[in-house]
Amino acid sequence: MVAADPLSITLDPEKAALLARLADGLAPEQLYWVAAWSAARAGQTERSTGRIDAPAGTAQAPRLTILYGSQTGNARRLAEQLAARSESDGLPARLVRADAYGLRELARETHLLIVISTQGEGEPPDDARGFVEFVVGKRAPRMPGLHYAVLGLGDSSYPQFCAIGRQLDARLAELGASRLAPLGEADVDIDQVAIPWSAKALGQAREALGRTRSVTRNATVHTLPARSTHSREHPFAATVLGNQRIVSRESERAVHHLELSLKGSGLRYAPGDAIGIWPVNPPALVEQFLHALRLDGADEVTHDGRTLPLARWLGRERELTRLTRAFVAAHAAASGHADLMRVLRKENAASFAELLASHQPIDLLHRYRAVWRAEELVAALRPLTPRLYSIASSPRAVGEEEVHLTVARVEYEAFGMPHWGAASAFLSATEDAAVVPVFIETNDRFRLPADDRRDIIMIGPGTGVAPFRAFVQDRHETGARGRNWLLFGNRHFTRDFLYQVEWQEALKAGALHRLDLAFSRDGARKVYVQDRLREQGRELYAWLEGGAHLYVCGDATHMAKDVHATLLDIAIAHGGHSPDTAREWLTDLLTQGRYARDVY
């Protein structure tokens, strides 16, 4: 018997052929986007009708759902890998982004794997806010028939490590669901936890669903070739075309505009995406480590089956600028210092958070002296990870084989020593023809409106303005009919007005319709972008009620929170909302994709 074409089961021949033509030639990540969009439309149908009926004569078999919430792309990438492995192992899986998941489906779900990151001070990623609020809230149903597993992603250099993953794991158990696998908590060296967790979770799901590895071996959705062989694991060596300082010499922080060549890479990007950079640690910082510990950089060190000179481990393989709990614990044990041991205790969480925020690993080596062997040091330091930068160009304006980024060099004095940021020091020092290892990190939640008649409001202080340079370029090139409003802030008008000439030219050309500025150190009173928002609250609310999309890019710790709070105040002052309905209004904008944030 020949199996029926799955499209013919639910679609008439004309629509099935149309959908097949649409899918033809799409890369895997594009197919996943289509799947997520379709799921979102299904969720909207469910919310309006209360149910989704299966086609007549069919029964819904138990299935595995893989749900992800991702801010920077790591959780999405892992979920995609999990879905591909599940399919290739004979277990069909549905991959869905958290904001495209119909919340009423949760009561009917039987097998669910969740991959979710934690942001900042224990917050969910933007695309999972609604899902997390529903699960932890009073409206969440009892789920005795659900089998689940949660993989949390986090960064142990932040106090609230994997807090959202822990919260969801505990709450689902509280609601009566059963674990397929224990909670996984992955640090930035994700694979150490993610690989064994995935094997365990998928094995248990396969056993629970009664599938074997040979059932649907050929049913994998990963049959189309990727558009480029280059990725996070296999970066492209991009040539530096230009590196220009774009603030005055008097500015407190150097900001550089870099232009890189993607020629021959096959990499493609869209406005809103990020570029991943694999940095090299500052040579002076490597020397600080070697000198402080009296180690020889030429000594060969073997770790995880690889043998490299210690200087190579420290320069290109290990994280030297970010402090982690694991390193603090290892150095406390090596030094035996009571103060350092004390700060690790649970009751001293505030002191530990302050230590992480104010110290780099080198500071601990100087402050709490200890003897380290080279092998122990390499094992204690976590692997170097790439940094993501919002792309500051539109391929329509600069060409598909070129990409721009905006980099603020991190360099400061502390504890009597110079300190640097790894990627910013590396990038800002590059010269023409230098090579930078790069990859593209897509960000489907930070996209221009599909309807070019929609207005857009862009809030980007400092280097947070980078993606909005790409937005304005792209809207100008496509002749978009909607208005563009930019709110930019920095310290000083004369020193720190990033891309000033370009914005002025965009205003003259009609590519930018409104520009509001906030320079915090130029007056007797500090003024920030959220102050400008408040001043223009009535008009901003009118734009949003008229269908505008709102974008925020920049600092997550302070700016993004202050902007969010200001938006709530504006809804109350100019929309007649109560505090509760203002929160619902803003959450609805997030859910619609009309309030998007690229914060870090």
PDB file of C-alpha atoms in Angstrom, residues 306-407:
ATOM      1  CA  ARG A 306      43.606  18.191  22.995  1.00  0.00           C
ATOM      2  CA  THR A 307      47.179  19.319  23.578  1.00  0.00           C
ATOM      3  CA  LEU A 308      48.018  22.998  23.108  1.00  0.00           C
ATOM      4  CA  PRO A 309      50.507  25.497  24.522  1.00  0.00           C
ATOM      5  CA  LEU A 310      49.120  27.183  27.637  1.00  0.00           C
ATOM      6  CA  ALA A 311      49.261  30.603  25.929  1.00  0.00           C
ATOM      7  CA  ARG A 312      47.021  29.229  23.166  1.00  0.00           C
ATOM      8  CA  TRP A 313      44.549  27.853  25.707  1.00  0.00           C
ATOM      9  CA  LEU A 314      44.374  31.234  27.430  1.00  0.00           C
ATOM     10  CA  GLY A 315      44.356  33.329  24.268  1.00  0.00           C
ATOM     11  CA  ARG A 316      41.829  31.494  22.123  1.00  0.00           C
ATOM     12  CA  GLU A 317      40.173  28.709  24.075  1.00  0.00           C
ATOM     13  CA  ARG A 318      39.315  29.950  27.563  1.00  0.00           C
ATOM     14  CA  GLU A 319      37.109  32.697  29.020  1.00  0.00           C
ATOM     15  CA  LEU A 320      39.331  35.248  30.777  1.00  0.00           C
ATOM     16  CA  THR A 321      37.050  38.283  31.133  1.00  0.00           C
ATOM     17  CA  ARG A 322      33.925  36.766  32.729  1.00  0.00           C
ATOM     18  CA  LEU A 323      33.818  35.381  36.221  1.00  0.00           C
ATOM     19  CA  THR A 324      31.744  32.261  36.920  1.00  0.00           C
ATOM     20  CA  ARG A 325      30.590  30.453  40.023  1.00  0.00           C
ATOM     21  CA  ALA A 326      32.595  27.393  39.002  1.00  0.00           C
ATOM     22  CA  PHE A 327      35.847  29.367  38.841  1.00  0.00           C
ATOM     23  CA  VAL A 328      35.121  31.197  42.089  1.00  0.00           C
ATOM     24  CA  ALA A 329      34.541  27.840  43.786  1.00  0.00           C
ATOM     25  CA  ALA A 330      37.701  26.351  42.293  1.00  0.00           C
ATOM     26  CA  HIS A 331      39.802  29.342  43.337  1.00  0.00           C
ATOM     27  CA  ALA A 332      38.283  29.329  46.821  1.00  0.00           C
ATOM     28  CA  ALA A 333      39.368  25.709  47.173  1.00  0.00           C
ATOM     29  CA  ALA A 334      42.835  26.455  45.796  1.00  0.00           C
ATOM     30  CA  SER A 335      43.403  29.534  47.966  1.00  0.00           C
ATOM     31  CA  GLY A 336      41.616  28.328  51.093  1.00  0.00           C
ATOM     32  CA  HIS A 337      40.543  31.921  51.708  1.00  0.00           C
ATOM     33  CA  ALA A 338      37.621  32.131  54.141  1.00  0.00           C
ATOM     34  CA  ASP A 339      36.112  35.288  52.629  1.00  0.00           C
ATOM     35  CA  LEU A 340      35.921  33.716  49.199  1.00  0.00           C
ATOM     36  CA  MET A 341      34.373  30.553  50.582  1.00  0.00           C
ATOM     37  CA  ARG A 342      31.860  32.590  52.548  1.00  0.00           C
ATOM     38  CA  VAL A 343      30.598  34.529  49.514  1.00  0.00           C
ATOM     39  CA  LEU A 344      29.652  31.261  47.804  1.00  0.00           C
ATOM     40  CA  ARG A 345      27.096  30.391  50.459  1.00  0.00           C
ATOM     41  CA  LYS A 346      23.442  30.580  49.484  1.00  0.00           C
ATOM     42  CA  GLU A 347      22.622  33.194  52.104  1.00  0.00           C
ATOM     43  CA  ASN A 348      25.249  35.532  50.617  1.00  0.00           C
ATOM     44  CA  ALA A 349      23.677  35.710  47.143  1.00  0.00           C
ATOM     45  CA  ALA A 350      23.804  39.522  47.060  1.00  0.00           C
ATOM     46  CA  SER A 351      27.530  39.587  47.852  1.00  0.00           C
ATOM     47  CA  PHE A 352      28.168  36.923  45.244  1.00  0.00           C
ATOM     48  CA  ALA A 353      26.234  38.893  42.607  1.00  0.00           C
ATOM     49  CA  GLU A 354      28.315  41.978  43.433  1.00  0.00           C
ATOM     50  CA  LEU A 355      31.519  39.950  43.089  1.00  0.00           C
ATOM     51  CA  LEU A 356      30.486  38.669  39.644  1.00  0.00           C
ATOM     52  CA  ALA A 357      29.581  42.175  38.487  1.00  0.00           C
ATOM     53  CA  SER A 358      32.748  43.893  39.688  1.00  0.00           C
ATOM     54  CA  HIS A 359      35.529  41.330  39.241  1.00  0.00           C
ATOM     55  CA  GLN A 360      37.185  39.444  36.431  1.00  0.00           C
ATOM     56  CA  PRO A 361      39.084  36.172  37.052  1.00  0.00           C
ATOM     57  CA  ILE A 362      42.422  38.017  37.079  1.00  0.00           C
ATOM     58  CA  ASP A 363      41.208  40.101  40.031  1.00  0.00           C
ATOM     59  CA  LEU A 364      40.660  36.985  42.120  1.00  0.00           C
ATOM     60  CA  LEU A 365      44.125  35.692  41.218  1.00  0.00           C
ATOM     61  CA  HIS A 366      45.645  38.893  42.598  1.00  0.00           C
ATOM     62  CA  ARG A 367      43.355  39.347  45.589  1.00  0.00           C
ATOM     63  CA  TYR A 368      43.328  35.745  46.824  1.00  0.00           C
ATOM     64  CA  ARG A 369      46.715  34.231  46.096  1.00  0.00           C
ATOM     65  CA  ALA A 370      46.866  30.544  45.239  1.00  0.00           C
ATOM     66  CA  VAL A 371      49.082  28.062  43.435  1.00  0.00           C
ATOM     67  CA  TRP A 372      47.636  26.774  40.173  1.00  0.00           C
ATOM     68  CA  ARG A 373      48.960  24.055  37.904  1.00  0.00           C
ATOM     69  CA  ALA A 374      48.477  24.808  34.221  1.00  0.00           C
ATOM     70  CA  GLU A 375      46.230  21.767  33.673  1.00  0.00           C
ATOM     71  CA  GLU A 376      44.026  22.707  36.626  1.00  0.00           C
ATOM     72  CA  LEU A 377      43.711  26.302  35.415  1.00  0.00           C
ATOM     73  CA  VAL A 378      42.597  25.284  31.929  1.00  0.00           C
ATOM     74  CA  ALA A 379      40.053  22.871  33.404  1.00  0.00           C
ATOM     75  CA  ALA A 380      38.661  25.480  35.835  1.00  0.00           C
ATOM     76  CA  LEU A 381      38.209  28.265  33.272  1.00  0.00           C
ATOM     77  CA  ARG A 382      35.141  27.825  31.093  1.00  0.00           C
ATOM     78  CA  PRO A 383      35.474  27.641  27.304  1.00  0.00           C
ATOM     79  CA  LEU A 384      35.565  30.866  25.340  1.00  0.00           C
ATOM     80  CA  THR A 385      32.198  31.618  23.741  1.00  0.00           C
ATOM     81  CA  PRO A 386      31.247  33.838  20.799  1.00  0.00           C
ATOM     82  CA  ARG A 387      29.807  37.310  21.251  1.00  0.00           C
ATOM     83  CA  LEU A 388      26.761  38.499  19.339  1.00  0.00           C
ATOM     84  CA  TYR A 389      26.510  41.951  17.773  1.00  0.00           C
ATOM     85  CA  SER A 390      23.349  43.384  16.229  1.00  0.00           C
ATOM     86  CA  ILE A 391      23.952  43.823  12.517  1.00  0.00           C
ATOM     87  CA  ALA A 392      24.103  47.485  11.511  1.00  0.00           C
ATOM     88  CA  SER A 393      23.443  47.163   7.780  1.00  0.00           C
ATOM     89  CA  SER A 394      20.832  46.022   5.286  1.00  0.00           C
ATOM     90  CA  PRO A 395      22.064  43.718   2.517  1.00  0.00           C
ATOM     91  CA  ARG A 396      19.810  45.688   0.167  1.00  0.00           C
ATOM     92  CA  ALA A 397      21.888  48.783   0.862  1.00  0.00           C
ATOM     93  CA  VAL A 398      25.432  47.396   1.182  1.00  0.00           C
ATOM     94  CA  GLY A 399      25.196  44.159  -0.798  1.00  0.00           C
ATOM     95  CA  GLU A 400      24.690  40.571   0.339  1.00  0.00           C
ATOM     96  CA  GLU A 401      28.416  39.921   0.702  1.00  0.00           C
ATOM     97  CA  GLU A 402      29.068  42.697   3.201  1.00  0.00           C
ATOM     98  CA  VAL A 403      28.000  43.211   6.804  1.00  0.00           C
ATOM     99  CA  HIS A 404      28.467  46.106   9.237  1.00  0.00           C
ATOM    100  CA  LEU A 405      28.568  46.189  13.031  1.00  0.00           C
ATOM    101  CA  THR A 406      28.949  48.772  15.785  1.00  0.00           C
ATOM    102  CA  VAL A 407      31.390  47.987  18.595  1.00  0.00           C
TER     103      VAL A 407
END
